[in-house]
Tab-separated table of C-alpha atoms in Angstrom:
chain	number	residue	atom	x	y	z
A	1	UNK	CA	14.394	-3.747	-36.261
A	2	UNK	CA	15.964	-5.896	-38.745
A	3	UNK	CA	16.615	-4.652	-42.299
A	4	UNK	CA	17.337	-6.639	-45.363
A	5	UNK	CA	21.244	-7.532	-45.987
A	6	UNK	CA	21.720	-4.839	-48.885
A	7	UNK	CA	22.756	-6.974	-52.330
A	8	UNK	CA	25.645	-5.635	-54.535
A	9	UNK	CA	24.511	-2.508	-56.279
A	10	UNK	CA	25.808	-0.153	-58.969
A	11	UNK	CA	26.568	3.557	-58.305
A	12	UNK	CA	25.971	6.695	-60.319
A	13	UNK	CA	29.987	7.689	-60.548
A	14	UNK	CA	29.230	10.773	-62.752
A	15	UNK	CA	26.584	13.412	-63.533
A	16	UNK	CA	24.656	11.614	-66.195
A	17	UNK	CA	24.069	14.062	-69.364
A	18	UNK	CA	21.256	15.826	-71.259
A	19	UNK	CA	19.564	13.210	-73.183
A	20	UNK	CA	20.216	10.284	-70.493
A	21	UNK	CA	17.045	7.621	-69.527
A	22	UNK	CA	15.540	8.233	-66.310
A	23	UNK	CA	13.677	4.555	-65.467
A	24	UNK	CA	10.254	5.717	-63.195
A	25	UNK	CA	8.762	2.961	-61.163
A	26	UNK	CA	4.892	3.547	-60.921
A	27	UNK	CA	2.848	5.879	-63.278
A	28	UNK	CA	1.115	8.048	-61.071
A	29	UNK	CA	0.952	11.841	-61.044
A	30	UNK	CA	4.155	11.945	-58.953
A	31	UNK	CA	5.479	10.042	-61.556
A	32	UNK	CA	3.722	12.207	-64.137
A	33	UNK	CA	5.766	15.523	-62.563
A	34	UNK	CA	9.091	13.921	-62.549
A	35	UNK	CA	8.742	12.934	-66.143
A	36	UNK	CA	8.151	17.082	-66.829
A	37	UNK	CA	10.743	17.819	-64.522
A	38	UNK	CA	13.106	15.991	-66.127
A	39	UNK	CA	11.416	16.744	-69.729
A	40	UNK	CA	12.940	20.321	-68.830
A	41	UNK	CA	16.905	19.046	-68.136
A	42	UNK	CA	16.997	17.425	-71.629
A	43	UNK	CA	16.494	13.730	-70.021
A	44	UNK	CA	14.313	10.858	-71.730
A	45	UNK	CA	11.398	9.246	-69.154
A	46	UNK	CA	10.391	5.472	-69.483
A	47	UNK	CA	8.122	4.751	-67.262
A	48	UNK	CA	7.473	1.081	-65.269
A	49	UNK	CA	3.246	0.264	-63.689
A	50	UNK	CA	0.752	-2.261	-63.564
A	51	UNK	CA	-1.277	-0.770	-65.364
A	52	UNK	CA	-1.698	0.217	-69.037
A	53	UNK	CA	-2.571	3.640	-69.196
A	54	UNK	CA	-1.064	5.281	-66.186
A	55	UNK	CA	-1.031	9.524	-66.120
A	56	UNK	CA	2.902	9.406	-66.258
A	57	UNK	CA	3.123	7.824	-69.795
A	58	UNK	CA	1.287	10.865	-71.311
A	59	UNK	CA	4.436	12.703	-70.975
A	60	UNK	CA	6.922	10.590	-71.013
A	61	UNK	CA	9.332	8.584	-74.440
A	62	UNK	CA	7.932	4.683	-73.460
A	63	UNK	CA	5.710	2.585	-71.178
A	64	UNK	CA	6.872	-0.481	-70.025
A	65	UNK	CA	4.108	-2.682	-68.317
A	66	UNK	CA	4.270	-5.379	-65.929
A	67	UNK	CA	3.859	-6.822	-62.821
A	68	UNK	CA	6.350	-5.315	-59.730
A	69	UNK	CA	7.186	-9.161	-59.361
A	70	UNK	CA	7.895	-9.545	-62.508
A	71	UNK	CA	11.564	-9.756	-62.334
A	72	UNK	CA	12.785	-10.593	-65.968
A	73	UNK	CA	10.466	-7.592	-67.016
A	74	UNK	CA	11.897	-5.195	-65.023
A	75	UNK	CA	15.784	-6.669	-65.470
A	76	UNK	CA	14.569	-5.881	-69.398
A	77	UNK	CA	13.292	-2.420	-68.116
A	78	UNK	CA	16.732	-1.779	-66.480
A	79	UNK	CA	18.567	-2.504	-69.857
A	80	UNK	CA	17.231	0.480	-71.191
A	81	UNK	CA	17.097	3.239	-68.984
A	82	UNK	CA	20.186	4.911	-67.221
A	83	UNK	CA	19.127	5.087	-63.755
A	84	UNK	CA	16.115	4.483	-61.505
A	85	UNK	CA	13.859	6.273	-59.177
A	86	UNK	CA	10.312	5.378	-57.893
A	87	UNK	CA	7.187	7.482	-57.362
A	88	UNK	CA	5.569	5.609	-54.825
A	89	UNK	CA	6.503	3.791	-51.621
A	90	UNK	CA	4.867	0.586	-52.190
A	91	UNK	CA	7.239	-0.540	-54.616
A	92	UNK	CA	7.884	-4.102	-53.536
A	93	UNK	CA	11.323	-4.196	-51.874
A	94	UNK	CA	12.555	-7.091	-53.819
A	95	UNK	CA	11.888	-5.603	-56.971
A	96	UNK	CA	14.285	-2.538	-56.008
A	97	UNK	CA	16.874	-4.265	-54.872
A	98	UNK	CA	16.641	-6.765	-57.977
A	99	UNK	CA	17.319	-3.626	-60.179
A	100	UNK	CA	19.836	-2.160	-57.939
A	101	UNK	CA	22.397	-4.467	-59.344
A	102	UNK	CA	21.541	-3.590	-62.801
A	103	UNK	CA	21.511	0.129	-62.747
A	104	UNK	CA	21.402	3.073	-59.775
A	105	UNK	CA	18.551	3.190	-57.679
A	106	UNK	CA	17.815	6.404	-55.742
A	107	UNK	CA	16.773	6.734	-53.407
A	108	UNK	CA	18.460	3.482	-52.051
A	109	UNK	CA	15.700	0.375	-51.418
A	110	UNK	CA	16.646	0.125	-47.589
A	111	UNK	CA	14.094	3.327	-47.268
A	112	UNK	CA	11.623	1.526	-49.072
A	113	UNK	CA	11.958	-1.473	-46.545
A	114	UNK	CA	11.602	1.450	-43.716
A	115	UNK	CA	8.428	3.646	-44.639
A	116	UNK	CA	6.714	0.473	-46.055
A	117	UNK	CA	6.059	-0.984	-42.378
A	118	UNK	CA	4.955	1.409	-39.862
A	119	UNK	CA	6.420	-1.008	-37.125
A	120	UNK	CA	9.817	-0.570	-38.499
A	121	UNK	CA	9.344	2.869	-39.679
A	122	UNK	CA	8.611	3.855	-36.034
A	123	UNK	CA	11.268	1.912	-34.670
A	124	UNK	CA	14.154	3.223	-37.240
A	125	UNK	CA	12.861	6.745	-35.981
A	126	UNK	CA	13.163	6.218	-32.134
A	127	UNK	CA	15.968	4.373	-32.808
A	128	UNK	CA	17.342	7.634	-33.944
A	129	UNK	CA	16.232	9.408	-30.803
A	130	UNK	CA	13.745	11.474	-32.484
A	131	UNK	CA	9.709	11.793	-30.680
A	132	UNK	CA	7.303	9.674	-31.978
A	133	UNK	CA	4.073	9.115	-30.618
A	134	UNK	CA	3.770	6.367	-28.487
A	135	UNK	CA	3.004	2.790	-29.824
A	136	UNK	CA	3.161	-1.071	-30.033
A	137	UNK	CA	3.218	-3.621	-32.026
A	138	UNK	CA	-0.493	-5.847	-32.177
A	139	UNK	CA	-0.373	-9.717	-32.393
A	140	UNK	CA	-4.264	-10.397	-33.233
A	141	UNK	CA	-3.364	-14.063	-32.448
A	142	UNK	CA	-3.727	-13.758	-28.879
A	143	UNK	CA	-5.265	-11.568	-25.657
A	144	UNK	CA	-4.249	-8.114	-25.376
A	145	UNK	CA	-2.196	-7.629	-22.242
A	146	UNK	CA	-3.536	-5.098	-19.840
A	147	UNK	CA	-0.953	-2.074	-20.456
A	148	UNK	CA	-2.228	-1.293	-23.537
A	149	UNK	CA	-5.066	0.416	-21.926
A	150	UNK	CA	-2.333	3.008	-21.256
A	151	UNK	CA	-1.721	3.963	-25.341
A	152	UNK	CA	-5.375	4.697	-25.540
A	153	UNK	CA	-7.392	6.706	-27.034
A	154	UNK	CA	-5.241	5.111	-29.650
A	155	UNK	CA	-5.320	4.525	-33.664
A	156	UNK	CA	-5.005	0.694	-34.969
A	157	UNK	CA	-2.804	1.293	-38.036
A	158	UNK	CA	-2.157	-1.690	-40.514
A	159	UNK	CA	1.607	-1.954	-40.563
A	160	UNK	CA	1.752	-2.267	-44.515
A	161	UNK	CA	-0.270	-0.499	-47.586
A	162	UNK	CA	-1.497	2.089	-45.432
A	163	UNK	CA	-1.974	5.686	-47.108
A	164	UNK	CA	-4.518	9.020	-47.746
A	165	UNK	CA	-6.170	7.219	-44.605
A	166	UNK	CA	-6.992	4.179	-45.166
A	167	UNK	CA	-5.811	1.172	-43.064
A	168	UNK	CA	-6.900	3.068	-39.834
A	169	UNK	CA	-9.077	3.176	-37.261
A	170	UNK	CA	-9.614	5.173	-34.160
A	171	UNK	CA	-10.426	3.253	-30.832
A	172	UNK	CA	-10.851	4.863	-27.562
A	173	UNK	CA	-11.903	1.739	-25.149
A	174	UNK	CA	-10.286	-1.736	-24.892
A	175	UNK	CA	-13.475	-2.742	-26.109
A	176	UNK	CA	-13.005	-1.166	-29.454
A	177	UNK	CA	-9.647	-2.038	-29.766
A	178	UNK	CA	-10.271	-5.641	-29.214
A	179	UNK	CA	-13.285	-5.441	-31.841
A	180	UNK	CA	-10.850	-3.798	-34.389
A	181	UNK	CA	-8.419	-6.615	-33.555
A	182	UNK	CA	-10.900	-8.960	-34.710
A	183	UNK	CA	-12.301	-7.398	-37.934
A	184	UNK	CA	-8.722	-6.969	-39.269
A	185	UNK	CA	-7.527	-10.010	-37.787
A	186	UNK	CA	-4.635	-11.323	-40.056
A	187	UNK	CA	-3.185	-8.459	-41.409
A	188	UNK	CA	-0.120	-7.136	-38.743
A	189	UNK	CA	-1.266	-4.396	-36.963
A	190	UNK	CA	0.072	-1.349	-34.746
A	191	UNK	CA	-1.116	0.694	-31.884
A	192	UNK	CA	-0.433	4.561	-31.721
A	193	UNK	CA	-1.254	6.284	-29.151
A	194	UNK	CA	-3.432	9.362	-29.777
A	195	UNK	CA	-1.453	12.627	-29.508
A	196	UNK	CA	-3.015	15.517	-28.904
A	197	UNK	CA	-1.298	18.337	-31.210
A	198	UNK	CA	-1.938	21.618	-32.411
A	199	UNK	CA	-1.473	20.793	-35.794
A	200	UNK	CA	0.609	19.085	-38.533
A	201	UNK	CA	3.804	20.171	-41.088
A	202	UNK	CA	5.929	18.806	-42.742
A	203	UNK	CA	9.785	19.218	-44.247
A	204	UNK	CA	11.578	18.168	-47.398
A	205	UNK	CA	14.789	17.739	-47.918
A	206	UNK	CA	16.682	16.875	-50.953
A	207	UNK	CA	19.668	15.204	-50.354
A	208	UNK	CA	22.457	14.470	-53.444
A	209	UNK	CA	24.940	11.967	-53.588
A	210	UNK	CA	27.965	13.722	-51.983
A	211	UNK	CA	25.718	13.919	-48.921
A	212	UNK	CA	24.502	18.287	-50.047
A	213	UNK	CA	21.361	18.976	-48.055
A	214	UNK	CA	18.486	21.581	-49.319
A	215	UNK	CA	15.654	22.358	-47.288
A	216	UNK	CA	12.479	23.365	-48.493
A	217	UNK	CA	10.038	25.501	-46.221
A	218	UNK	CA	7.603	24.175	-43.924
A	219	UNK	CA	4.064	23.906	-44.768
A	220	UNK	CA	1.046	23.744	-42.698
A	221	UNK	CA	-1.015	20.674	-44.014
A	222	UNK	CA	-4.984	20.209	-43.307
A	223	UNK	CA	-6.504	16.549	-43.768
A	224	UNK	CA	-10.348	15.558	-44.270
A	225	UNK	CA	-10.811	11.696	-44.042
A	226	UNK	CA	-7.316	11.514	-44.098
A	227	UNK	CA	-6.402	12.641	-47.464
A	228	UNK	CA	-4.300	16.070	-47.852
A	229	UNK	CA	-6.288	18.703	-48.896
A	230	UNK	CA	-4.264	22.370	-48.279
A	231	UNK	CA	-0.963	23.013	-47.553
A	232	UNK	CA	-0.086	26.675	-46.545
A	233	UNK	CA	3.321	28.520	-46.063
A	234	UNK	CA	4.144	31.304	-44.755
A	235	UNK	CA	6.723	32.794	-42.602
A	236	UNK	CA	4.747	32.169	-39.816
A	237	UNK	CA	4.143	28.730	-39.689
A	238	UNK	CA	6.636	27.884	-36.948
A	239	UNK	CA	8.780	29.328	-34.702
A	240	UNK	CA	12.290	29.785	-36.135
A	241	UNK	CA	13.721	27.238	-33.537
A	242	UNK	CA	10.815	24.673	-34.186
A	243	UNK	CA	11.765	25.072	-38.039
A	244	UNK	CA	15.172	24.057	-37.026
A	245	UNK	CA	14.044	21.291	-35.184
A	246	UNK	CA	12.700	19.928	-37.918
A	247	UNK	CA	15.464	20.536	-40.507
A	248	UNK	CA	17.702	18.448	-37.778
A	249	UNK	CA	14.986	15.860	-37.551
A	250	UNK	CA	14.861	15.330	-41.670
A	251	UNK	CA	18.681	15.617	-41.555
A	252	UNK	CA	19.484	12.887	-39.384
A	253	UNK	CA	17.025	10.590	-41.197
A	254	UNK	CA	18.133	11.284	-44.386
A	255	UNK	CA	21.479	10.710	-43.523
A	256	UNK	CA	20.733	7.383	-41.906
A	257	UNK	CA	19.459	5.996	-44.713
A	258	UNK	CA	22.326	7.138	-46.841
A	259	UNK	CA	19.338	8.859	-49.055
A	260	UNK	CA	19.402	10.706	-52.068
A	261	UNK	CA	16.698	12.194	-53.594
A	262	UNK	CA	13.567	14.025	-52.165
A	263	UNK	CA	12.345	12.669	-48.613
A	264	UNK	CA	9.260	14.321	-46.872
A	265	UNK	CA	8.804	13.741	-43.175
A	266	UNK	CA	5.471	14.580	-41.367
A	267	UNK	CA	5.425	16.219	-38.445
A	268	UNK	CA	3.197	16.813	-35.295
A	269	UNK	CA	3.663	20.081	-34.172
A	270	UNK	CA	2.700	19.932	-30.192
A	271	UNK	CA	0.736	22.528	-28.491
A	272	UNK	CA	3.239	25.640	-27.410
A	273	UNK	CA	4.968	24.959	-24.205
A	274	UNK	CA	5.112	21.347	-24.870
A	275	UNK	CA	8.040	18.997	-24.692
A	276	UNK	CA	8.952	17.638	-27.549
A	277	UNK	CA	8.030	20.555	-29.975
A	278	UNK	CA	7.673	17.987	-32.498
A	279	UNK	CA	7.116	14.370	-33.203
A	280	UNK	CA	7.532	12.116	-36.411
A	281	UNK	CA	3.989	10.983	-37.931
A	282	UNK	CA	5.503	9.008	-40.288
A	283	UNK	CA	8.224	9.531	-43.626
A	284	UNK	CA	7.660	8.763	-47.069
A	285	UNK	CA	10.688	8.237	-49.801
A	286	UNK	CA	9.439	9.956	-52.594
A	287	UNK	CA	8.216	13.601	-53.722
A	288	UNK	CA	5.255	14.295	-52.092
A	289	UNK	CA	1.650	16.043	-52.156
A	290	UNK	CA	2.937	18.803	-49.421
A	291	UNK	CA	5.659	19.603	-51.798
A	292	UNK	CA	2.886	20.430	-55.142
A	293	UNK	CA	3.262	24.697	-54.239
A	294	UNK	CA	6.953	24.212	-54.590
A	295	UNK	CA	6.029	24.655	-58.436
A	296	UNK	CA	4.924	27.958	-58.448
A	297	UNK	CA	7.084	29.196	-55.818
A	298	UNK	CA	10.467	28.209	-55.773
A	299	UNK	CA	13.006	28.148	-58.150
A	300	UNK	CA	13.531	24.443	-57.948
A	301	UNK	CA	10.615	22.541	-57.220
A	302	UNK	CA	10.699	19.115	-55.246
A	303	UNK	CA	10.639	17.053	-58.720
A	304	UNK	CA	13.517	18.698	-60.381
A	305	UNK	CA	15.806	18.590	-57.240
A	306	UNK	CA	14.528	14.884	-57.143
A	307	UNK	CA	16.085	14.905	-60.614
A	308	UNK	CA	19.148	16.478	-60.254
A	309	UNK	CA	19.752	14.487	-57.040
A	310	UNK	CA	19.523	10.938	-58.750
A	311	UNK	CA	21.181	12.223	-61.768
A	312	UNK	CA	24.333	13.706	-59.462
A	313	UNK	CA	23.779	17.097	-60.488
A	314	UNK	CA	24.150	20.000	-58.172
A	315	UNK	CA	20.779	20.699	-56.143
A	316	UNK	CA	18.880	23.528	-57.003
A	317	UNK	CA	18.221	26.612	-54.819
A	318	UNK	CA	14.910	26.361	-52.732
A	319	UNK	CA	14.222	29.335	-51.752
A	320	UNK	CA	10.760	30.632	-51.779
A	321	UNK	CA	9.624	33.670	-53.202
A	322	UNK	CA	6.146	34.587	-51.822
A	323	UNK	CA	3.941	33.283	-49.472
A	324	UNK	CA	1.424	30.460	-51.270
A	325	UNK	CA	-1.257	27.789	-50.782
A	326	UNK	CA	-1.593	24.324	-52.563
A	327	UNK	CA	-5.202	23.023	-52.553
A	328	UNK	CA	-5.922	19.863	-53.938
A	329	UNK	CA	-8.705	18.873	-56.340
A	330	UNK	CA	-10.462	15.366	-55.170
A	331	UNK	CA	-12.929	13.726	-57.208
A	332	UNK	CA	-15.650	16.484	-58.570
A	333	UNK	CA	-13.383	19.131	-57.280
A	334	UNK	CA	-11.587	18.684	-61.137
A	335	UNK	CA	-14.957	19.491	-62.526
A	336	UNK	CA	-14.624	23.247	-61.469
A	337	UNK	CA	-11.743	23.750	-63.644
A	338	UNK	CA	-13.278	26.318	-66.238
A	339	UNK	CA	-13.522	28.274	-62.943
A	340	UNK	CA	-9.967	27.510	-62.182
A	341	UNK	CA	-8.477	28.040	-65.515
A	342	UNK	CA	-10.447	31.811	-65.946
A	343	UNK	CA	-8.769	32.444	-62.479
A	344	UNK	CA	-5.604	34.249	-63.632
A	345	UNK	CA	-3.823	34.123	-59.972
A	346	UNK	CA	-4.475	30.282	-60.313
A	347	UNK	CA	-2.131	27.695	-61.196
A	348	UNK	CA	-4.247	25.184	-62.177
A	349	UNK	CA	-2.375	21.275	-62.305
A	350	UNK	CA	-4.297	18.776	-64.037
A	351	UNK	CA	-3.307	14.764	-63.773
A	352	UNK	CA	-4.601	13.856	-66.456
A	353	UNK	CA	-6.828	10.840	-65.053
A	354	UNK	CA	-9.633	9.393	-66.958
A	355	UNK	CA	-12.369	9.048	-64.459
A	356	UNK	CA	-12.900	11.769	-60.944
A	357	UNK	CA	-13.755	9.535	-57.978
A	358	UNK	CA	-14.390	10.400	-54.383
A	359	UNK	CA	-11.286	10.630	-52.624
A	360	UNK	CA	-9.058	10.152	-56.336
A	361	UNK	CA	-6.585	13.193	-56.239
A	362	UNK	CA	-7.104	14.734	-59.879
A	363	UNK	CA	-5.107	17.754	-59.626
A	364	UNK	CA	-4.083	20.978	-57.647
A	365	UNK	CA	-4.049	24.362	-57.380
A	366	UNK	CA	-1.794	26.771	-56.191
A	367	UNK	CA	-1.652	30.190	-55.189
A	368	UNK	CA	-0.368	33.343	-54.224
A	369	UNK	CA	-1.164	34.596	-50.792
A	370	UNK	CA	-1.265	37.714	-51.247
A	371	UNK	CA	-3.793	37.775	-53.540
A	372	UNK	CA	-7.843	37.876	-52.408
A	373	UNK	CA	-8.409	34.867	-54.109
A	374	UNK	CA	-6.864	32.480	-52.043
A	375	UNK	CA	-9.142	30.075	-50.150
């Protein structure tokens, strides 16, 4: 895999203070918790989208908005904030790097150019000797040779702008594949072979500048149509070993990219008995969804050690205290929040989006385990 020839960049030399401008690319709800996060240090948000009224700017000092290839509006963007972090993986490269020699970018825009192609993504992670499921790269241009029959049942994956499922398709005959091939002919495609697991975690790590690791627990995660709807921890998610495993896993990748921040890595665990335990689904470079019960259970969530870690202060401790469940709220699911809110074991996280639309994540919930309540 070939990765872009990193430009000069500037480096965070010192813990920046209390009262410091955190620049956010993207205006989501990730965006939208690290603004509160950092609301809580003593630090100033501006945030950077698209778009003009993005969830993020309701809680954070200004807006900027532009286009991500808008370079002279985010070199003006740069001038006023202190350092930069993103909330979203599909920042364009270029525009990263562009601000990277303007002010500190974390985490550093070489992961970006990683997790935003599943080709190289996949082939940064072998390359690393760490399980993935088995897979090759699709040129629509021509006849499939005959091997691949041996990667199916398989899922076509678009390479790029792929995420809460979309930009994949199941196909379990040649026949299906080569239909797929056709209907998305054009965009650059990969091949994954189907792996039959017994279910899927994942494992965060925040990483600071001096190279300090912090591990949060591992959660189990349940999908429908591809979109994250529960994550659950409890002591007994994984074996001990396997939760080792995966601590290496996230460590070596982390380190690789010369990270800082929070990086979440998905995770096939295999059926028990089963060589490898685990295998890599796929990274992304940013707080993310599996992290949300970290609020309510640790001392440090994910978007404060995300702070600390781009701001060079010490990390946080991440221990949890109880067991707890994150469920997220998609589309009407927000509309039960008088239920929610008269729930006192909830902890009820709104986004503060305008409009609830099927499959739109509009909030979460998280609770306590041990209560009666939990669903």
């Amino acid at each position: 895999m070939t990765m872009p020839e990193p430009g000069p960049t500037i480096q965070l030399e010192n813990p920046l203070p209390p009262g410091s401008r955190i620049g956010i690319l993207g205006g989501g709800q990730l965006g939208r918790m690290l603004a509160m996060a950092a609301a809580r240090l003593g630090f100033h948000c501006h945030v950077y989208s698209d778009t003009s009224a993005p969830p993020a700017a309701q809680v954070s000092e200004k807006l900027a908005v532009g286009a991500y290839e808008d370079l002279d509006r985010l070199a003006d963007f740069a001038n006023n904030v202190d350092v930069i972090t993103y909330e979203f993986e599909n920042v364009p490269v270029t525009a990263a790097a562009h601000l990277s020699a303007h002010r500190p970018v974390s985490p550093p825009p070489r992961a970006l150019a990683v997790a935003q192609d599943r080709l190289a993504e996949k082939d940064f992670i072998s390359g690393l000797s760490i399980p993935v499921a088995p897979y090759v790269k699709i040129d629509t241009t021509g006849p499939l040779p005959a091997w691949v029959d041996d990667l199916l049942p398989g899922i076509i994956k678009t390479r790029r702008l792929g995420y809460d499922g979309k930009g994949q398709v199941p196909v379990a005959s040649r026949e299906a594949l080569e239909a797929t091939c056709r209907q998305l002919s054009g965009a650059p495609l990969i091949l994954e072979q189907k792996i039959d697991f017994a279910f899927e975690v994942s494992i965060l790590v925040a990483r600071a500048a001096d190279g300090t690791l912090a591990f949060y627990d591992i959660p189990r995660n349940e999908h429908r149509g591809g979109i994250l709807r529960r994550s659950r921890v409890t002591d007994e998610i994984v074996a001990p070993h396997v939760a080792t495993e995966a601590r290496v896993i996230a460590q070596r990748i982390a380190e690789a990219l010369d990270y800082i921040g929070i990086l979440a890595v998905e995770l096939f665990v295999e059926a028990e008995g089963k060589d490898p335990a685990l295998r890599v689904n796929e990274i992304a470079p940013r707080v993310h969804n599996s992290g949300h019960w970290t609020m309510d259970a640790c001392n440090t969530d994910q978007f404060e050690n995300h702070i600390r870690a781009i701001c060079r202060w010490p990390l946080g401790p991440t221990t949890r205290r109880e067991d707890i469940e994150m469920v997220n709220l998609i589309g009407d699911d927000v509309l039960r929040w008088p239920e929610i809110a008269a729930d006192g074991e909830a902890k009820l996280h709104l986004y503060g989006k305008d409009e609830a639309r099927e499959g739109r994540k509009m909030g979460h919930v998280n609770r306590v385990l041990s209560s009666s309540k939990a669903s």
